[in-house]
Coordinates of C-alpha atoms in Angstrom, one line a residue:
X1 CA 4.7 -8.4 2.5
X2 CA 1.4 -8.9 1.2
X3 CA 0.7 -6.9 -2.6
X4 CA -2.5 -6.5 -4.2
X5 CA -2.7 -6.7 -8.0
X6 CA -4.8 -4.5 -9.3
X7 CA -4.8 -5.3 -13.5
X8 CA -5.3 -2.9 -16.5
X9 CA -7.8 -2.4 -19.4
X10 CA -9.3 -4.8 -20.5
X11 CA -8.3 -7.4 -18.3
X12 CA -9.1 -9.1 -14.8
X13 CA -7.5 -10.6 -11.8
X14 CA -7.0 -13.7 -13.7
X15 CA -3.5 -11.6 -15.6
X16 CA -1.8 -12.5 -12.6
X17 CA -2.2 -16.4 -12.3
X18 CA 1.2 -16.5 -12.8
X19 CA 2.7 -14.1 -10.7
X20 CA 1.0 -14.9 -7.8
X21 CA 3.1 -18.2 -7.1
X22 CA 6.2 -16.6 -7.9
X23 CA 5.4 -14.1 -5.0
X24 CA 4.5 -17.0 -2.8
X25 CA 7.7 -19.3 -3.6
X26 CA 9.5 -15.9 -1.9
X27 CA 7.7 -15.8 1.1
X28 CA 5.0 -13.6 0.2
X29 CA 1.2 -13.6 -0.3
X30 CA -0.8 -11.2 -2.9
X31 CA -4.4 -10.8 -3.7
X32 CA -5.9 -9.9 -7.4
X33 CA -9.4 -8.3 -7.2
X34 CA -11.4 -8.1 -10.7
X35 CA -12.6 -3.9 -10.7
X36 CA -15.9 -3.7 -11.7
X37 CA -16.2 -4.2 -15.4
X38 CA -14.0 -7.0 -15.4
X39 CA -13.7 -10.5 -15.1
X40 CA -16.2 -11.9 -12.5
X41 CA -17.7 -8.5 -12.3
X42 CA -18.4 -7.6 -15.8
X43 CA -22.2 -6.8 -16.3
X44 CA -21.2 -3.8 -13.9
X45 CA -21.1 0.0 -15.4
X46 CA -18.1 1.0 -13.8
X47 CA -17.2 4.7 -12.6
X48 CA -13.0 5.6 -11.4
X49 CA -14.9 6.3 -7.9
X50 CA -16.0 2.2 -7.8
X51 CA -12.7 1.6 -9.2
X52 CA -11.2 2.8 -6.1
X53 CA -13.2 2.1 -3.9
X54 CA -12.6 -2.1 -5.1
X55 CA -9.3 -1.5 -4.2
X56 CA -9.2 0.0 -1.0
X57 CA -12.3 -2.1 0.4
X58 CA -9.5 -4.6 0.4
X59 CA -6.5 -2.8 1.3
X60 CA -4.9 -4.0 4.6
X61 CA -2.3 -1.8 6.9
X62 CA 1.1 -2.2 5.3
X63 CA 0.0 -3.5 1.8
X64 CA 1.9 -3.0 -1.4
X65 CA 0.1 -1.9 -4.0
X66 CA 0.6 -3.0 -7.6
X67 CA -0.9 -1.1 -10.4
X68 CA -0.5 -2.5 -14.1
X69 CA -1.0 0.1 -17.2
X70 CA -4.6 2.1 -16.6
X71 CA -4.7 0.5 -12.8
X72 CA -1.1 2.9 -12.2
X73 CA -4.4 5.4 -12.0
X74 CA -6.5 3.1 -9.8
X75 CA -4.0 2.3 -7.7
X76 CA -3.0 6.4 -6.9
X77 CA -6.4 6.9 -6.2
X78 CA -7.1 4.2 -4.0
X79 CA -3.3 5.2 -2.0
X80 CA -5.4 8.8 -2.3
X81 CA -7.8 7.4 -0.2
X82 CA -6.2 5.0 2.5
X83 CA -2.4 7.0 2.2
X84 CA -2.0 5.5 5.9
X85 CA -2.0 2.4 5.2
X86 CA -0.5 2.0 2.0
X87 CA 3.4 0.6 2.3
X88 CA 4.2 1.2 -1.4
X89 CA 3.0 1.3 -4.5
X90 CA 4.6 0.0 -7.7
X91 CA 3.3 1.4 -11.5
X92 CA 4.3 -1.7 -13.8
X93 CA 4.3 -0.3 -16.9
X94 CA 1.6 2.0 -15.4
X95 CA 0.1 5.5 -15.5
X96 CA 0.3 8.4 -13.2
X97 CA -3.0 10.9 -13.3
X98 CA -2.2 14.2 -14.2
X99 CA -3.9 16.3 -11.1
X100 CA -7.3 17.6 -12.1
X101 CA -7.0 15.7 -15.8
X102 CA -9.1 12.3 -16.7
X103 CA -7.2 9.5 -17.8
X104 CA -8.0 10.9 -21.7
X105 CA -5.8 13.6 -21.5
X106 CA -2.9 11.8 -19.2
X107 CA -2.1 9.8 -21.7
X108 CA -3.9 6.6 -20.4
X109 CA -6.0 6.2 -23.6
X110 CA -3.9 7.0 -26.9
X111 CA -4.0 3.3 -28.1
X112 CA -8.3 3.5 -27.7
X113 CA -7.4 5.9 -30.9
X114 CA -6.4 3.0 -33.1
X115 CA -9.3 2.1 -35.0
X116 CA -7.8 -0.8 -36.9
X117 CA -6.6 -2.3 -33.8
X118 CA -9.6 -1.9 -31.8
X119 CA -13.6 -1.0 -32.6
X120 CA -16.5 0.1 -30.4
X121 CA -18.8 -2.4 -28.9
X122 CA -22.3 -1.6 -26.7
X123 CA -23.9 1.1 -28.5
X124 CA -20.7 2.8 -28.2
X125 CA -19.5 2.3 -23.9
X126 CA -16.7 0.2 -24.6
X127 CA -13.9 -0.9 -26.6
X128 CA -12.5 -4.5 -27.9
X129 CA -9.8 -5.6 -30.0
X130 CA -10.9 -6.6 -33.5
X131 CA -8.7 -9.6 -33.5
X132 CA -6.7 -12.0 -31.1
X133 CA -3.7 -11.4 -33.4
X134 CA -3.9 -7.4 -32.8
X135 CA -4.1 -8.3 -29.1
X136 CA -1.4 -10.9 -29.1
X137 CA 0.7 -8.0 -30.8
X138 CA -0.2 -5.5 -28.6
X139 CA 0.2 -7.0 -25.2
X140 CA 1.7 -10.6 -25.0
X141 CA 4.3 -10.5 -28.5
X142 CA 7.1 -11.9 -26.4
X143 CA 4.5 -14.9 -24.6
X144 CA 4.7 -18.7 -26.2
X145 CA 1.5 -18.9 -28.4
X146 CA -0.5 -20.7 -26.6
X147 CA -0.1 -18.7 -23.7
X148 CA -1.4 -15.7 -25.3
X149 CA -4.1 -17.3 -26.6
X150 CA -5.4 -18.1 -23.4
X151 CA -5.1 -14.7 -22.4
X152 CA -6.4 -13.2 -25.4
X153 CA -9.7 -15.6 -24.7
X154 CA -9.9 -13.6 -21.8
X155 CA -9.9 -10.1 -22.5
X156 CA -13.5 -8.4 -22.2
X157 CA -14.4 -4.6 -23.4
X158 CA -12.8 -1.7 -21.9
X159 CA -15.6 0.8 -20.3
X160 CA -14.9 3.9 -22.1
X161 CA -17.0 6.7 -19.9
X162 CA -14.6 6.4 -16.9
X163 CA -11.2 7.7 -18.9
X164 CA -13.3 11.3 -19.2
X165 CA -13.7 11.6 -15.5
X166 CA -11.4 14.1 -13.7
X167 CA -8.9 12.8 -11.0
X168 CA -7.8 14.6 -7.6
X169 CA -5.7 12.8 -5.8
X170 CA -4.8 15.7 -2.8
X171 CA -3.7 13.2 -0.2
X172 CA -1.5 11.2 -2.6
X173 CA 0.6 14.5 -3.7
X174 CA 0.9 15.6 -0.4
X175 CA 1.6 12.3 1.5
X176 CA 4.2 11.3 -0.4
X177 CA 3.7 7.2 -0.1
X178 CA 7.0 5.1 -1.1
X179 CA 7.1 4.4 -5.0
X180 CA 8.7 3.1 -7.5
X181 CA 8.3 2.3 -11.6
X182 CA 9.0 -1.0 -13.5
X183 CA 9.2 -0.6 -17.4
X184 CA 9.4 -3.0 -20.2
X185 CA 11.8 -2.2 -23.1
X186 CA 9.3 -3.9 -25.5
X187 CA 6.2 -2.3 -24.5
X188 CA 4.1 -1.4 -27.6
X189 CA 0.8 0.9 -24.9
X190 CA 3.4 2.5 -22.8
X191 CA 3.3 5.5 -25.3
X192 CA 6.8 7.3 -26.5
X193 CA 9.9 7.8 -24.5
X194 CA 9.1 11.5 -23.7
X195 CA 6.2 10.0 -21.9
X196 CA 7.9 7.8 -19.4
X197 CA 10.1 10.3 -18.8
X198 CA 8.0 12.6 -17.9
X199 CA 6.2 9.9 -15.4
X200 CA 9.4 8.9 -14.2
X201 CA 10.3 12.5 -13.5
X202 CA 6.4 13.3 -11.6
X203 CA 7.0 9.9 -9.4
X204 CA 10.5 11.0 -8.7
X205 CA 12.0 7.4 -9.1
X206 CA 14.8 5.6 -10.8
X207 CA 12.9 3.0 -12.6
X208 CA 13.2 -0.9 -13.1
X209 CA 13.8 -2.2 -16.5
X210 CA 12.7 -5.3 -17.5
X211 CA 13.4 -6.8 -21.3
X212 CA 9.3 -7.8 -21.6
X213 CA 6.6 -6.8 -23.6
X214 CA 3.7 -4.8 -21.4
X215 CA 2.7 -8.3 -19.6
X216 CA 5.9 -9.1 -17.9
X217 CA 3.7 -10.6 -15.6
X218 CA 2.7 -13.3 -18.1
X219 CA 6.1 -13.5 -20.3
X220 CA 8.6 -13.6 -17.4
X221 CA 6.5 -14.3 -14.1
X222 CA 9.8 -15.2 -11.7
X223 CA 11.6 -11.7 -13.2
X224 CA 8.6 -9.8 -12.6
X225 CA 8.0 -11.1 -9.1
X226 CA 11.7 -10.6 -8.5
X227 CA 11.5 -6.7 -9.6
X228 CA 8.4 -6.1 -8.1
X229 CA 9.9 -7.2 -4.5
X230 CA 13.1 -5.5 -5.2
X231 CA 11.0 -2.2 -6.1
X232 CA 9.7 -1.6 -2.3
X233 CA 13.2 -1.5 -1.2
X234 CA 14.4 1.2 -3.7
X235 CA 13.1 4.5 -2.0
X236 CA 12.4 7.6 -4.3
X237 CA 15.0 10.0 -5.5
X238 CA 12.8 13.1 -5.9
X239 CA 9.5 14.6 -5.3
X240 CA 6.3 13.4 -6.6
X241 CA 4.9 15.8 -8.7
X242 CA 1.0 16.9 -9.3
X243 CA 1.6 17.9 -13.1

């Protein structure tokens, strides 16, 4: 199988350094793209419709998709838009758009709230974390210091305009693509547990657990690749479901 990573706020492609090998050493191959905003790509003003449309320029017939946190909602959009030739798509730790409903209010953005973890930056268009500690204890608590030090160098401001845009994913919600959900018991942005339920519940999946913080990728690289492959094979118990 071949997945493509597609990474969260405030990240880039390079989240998945470590994956990637562990997906390899199993007989697999997987590309991470940067969306634009991020990473390589970072003078760009992003909008969800370039988002998507970074994903599925590169999106071959029979890929996996892999959405982490906020890119659960770039990943859906993107299966939206090439739903025949999407294998599966897997939300680690991810969101699920709410049909009609930006990102704001589907419960992508309730951390962007905390002002003493996190302060606006560019006149106001994006986001940063005041502190590598606040990072560290937000995303990577469970990675070996130096680890999340490197990753914390490499966080860049979240683009705030695109979590007020409306999503309508019609295709998605009527094609019903193969899914499945991965979540980590020590994740500090998943929100509350009547949250995932109620993602769990709209995918129509029994979900993977994995004992990580939100960057299993990062913390437990072999586990994570090991879910992740597993995931495709586990087909859905219910129906997806729009809201």
């Amino acid at each position: 199988m071949r997945f493509v990573l597609v990474h969260g706020g405030f990240h880039g492609a390079w989240c998945w350094e470590r994956l990637i090998p562990e997906l390899e050493q199993r007989g697999h191959t997987a590309l991470a793209i940067d969306l634009p905003g991020y990473g390589a790509r970072l003078r760009e003003d992003p909008t969800l419709a370039e988002y998507r449309d970074a994903v599925v320029e590169v999106i071959e017939t029979d890929d996996v998709l892999v959405g982490h946190s906020m890119g659960g909602f770039v990943t859906t959009m993107a299966a939206d838009a090439a739903v025949d030739r999407v294998r599966h798509v897997v939300y680690l730790a991810a969101g699920l758009p709410v049909e009609g409903q930006p990102m704001f209010t589907s419960g992508a953005s309730d951390a962007l709230s905390n002002t003493t973890m996190l302060m606006t930056v560019d006149d106001g268009r994006r986001m940063q974390f005041r502190s590598a500690e606040a990072a560290t204890d937000f995303f990577y608590h469970d990675c070996p210091p130096d680890l999340a030090q490197w990753a914390c160098s490499r966080l860049t401001p979240q683009p705030l305009a695109v979590f007020s845009e409306p999503i309508s994913v019609p295709r998605f919600w009527e094609g019903e693509p193969p899914r499945s959900l991965i979540l980590c018991r020590q994740d500090r942005a998943g929100g509350d547990d009547a949250a995932t339920d109620r993602t769990t519940a709209r995918l129509g999946v029994e979900p993977f657990w994995i004992d990580s913080s939100h960057s299993p990728f990062l913390s437990q690289p072999a586990t994570c690749a090991e879910l992740v492959i597993e995931a495709t094979k586990r087909p859905p118990i219910g129906l997806l479901t729009p809201r």
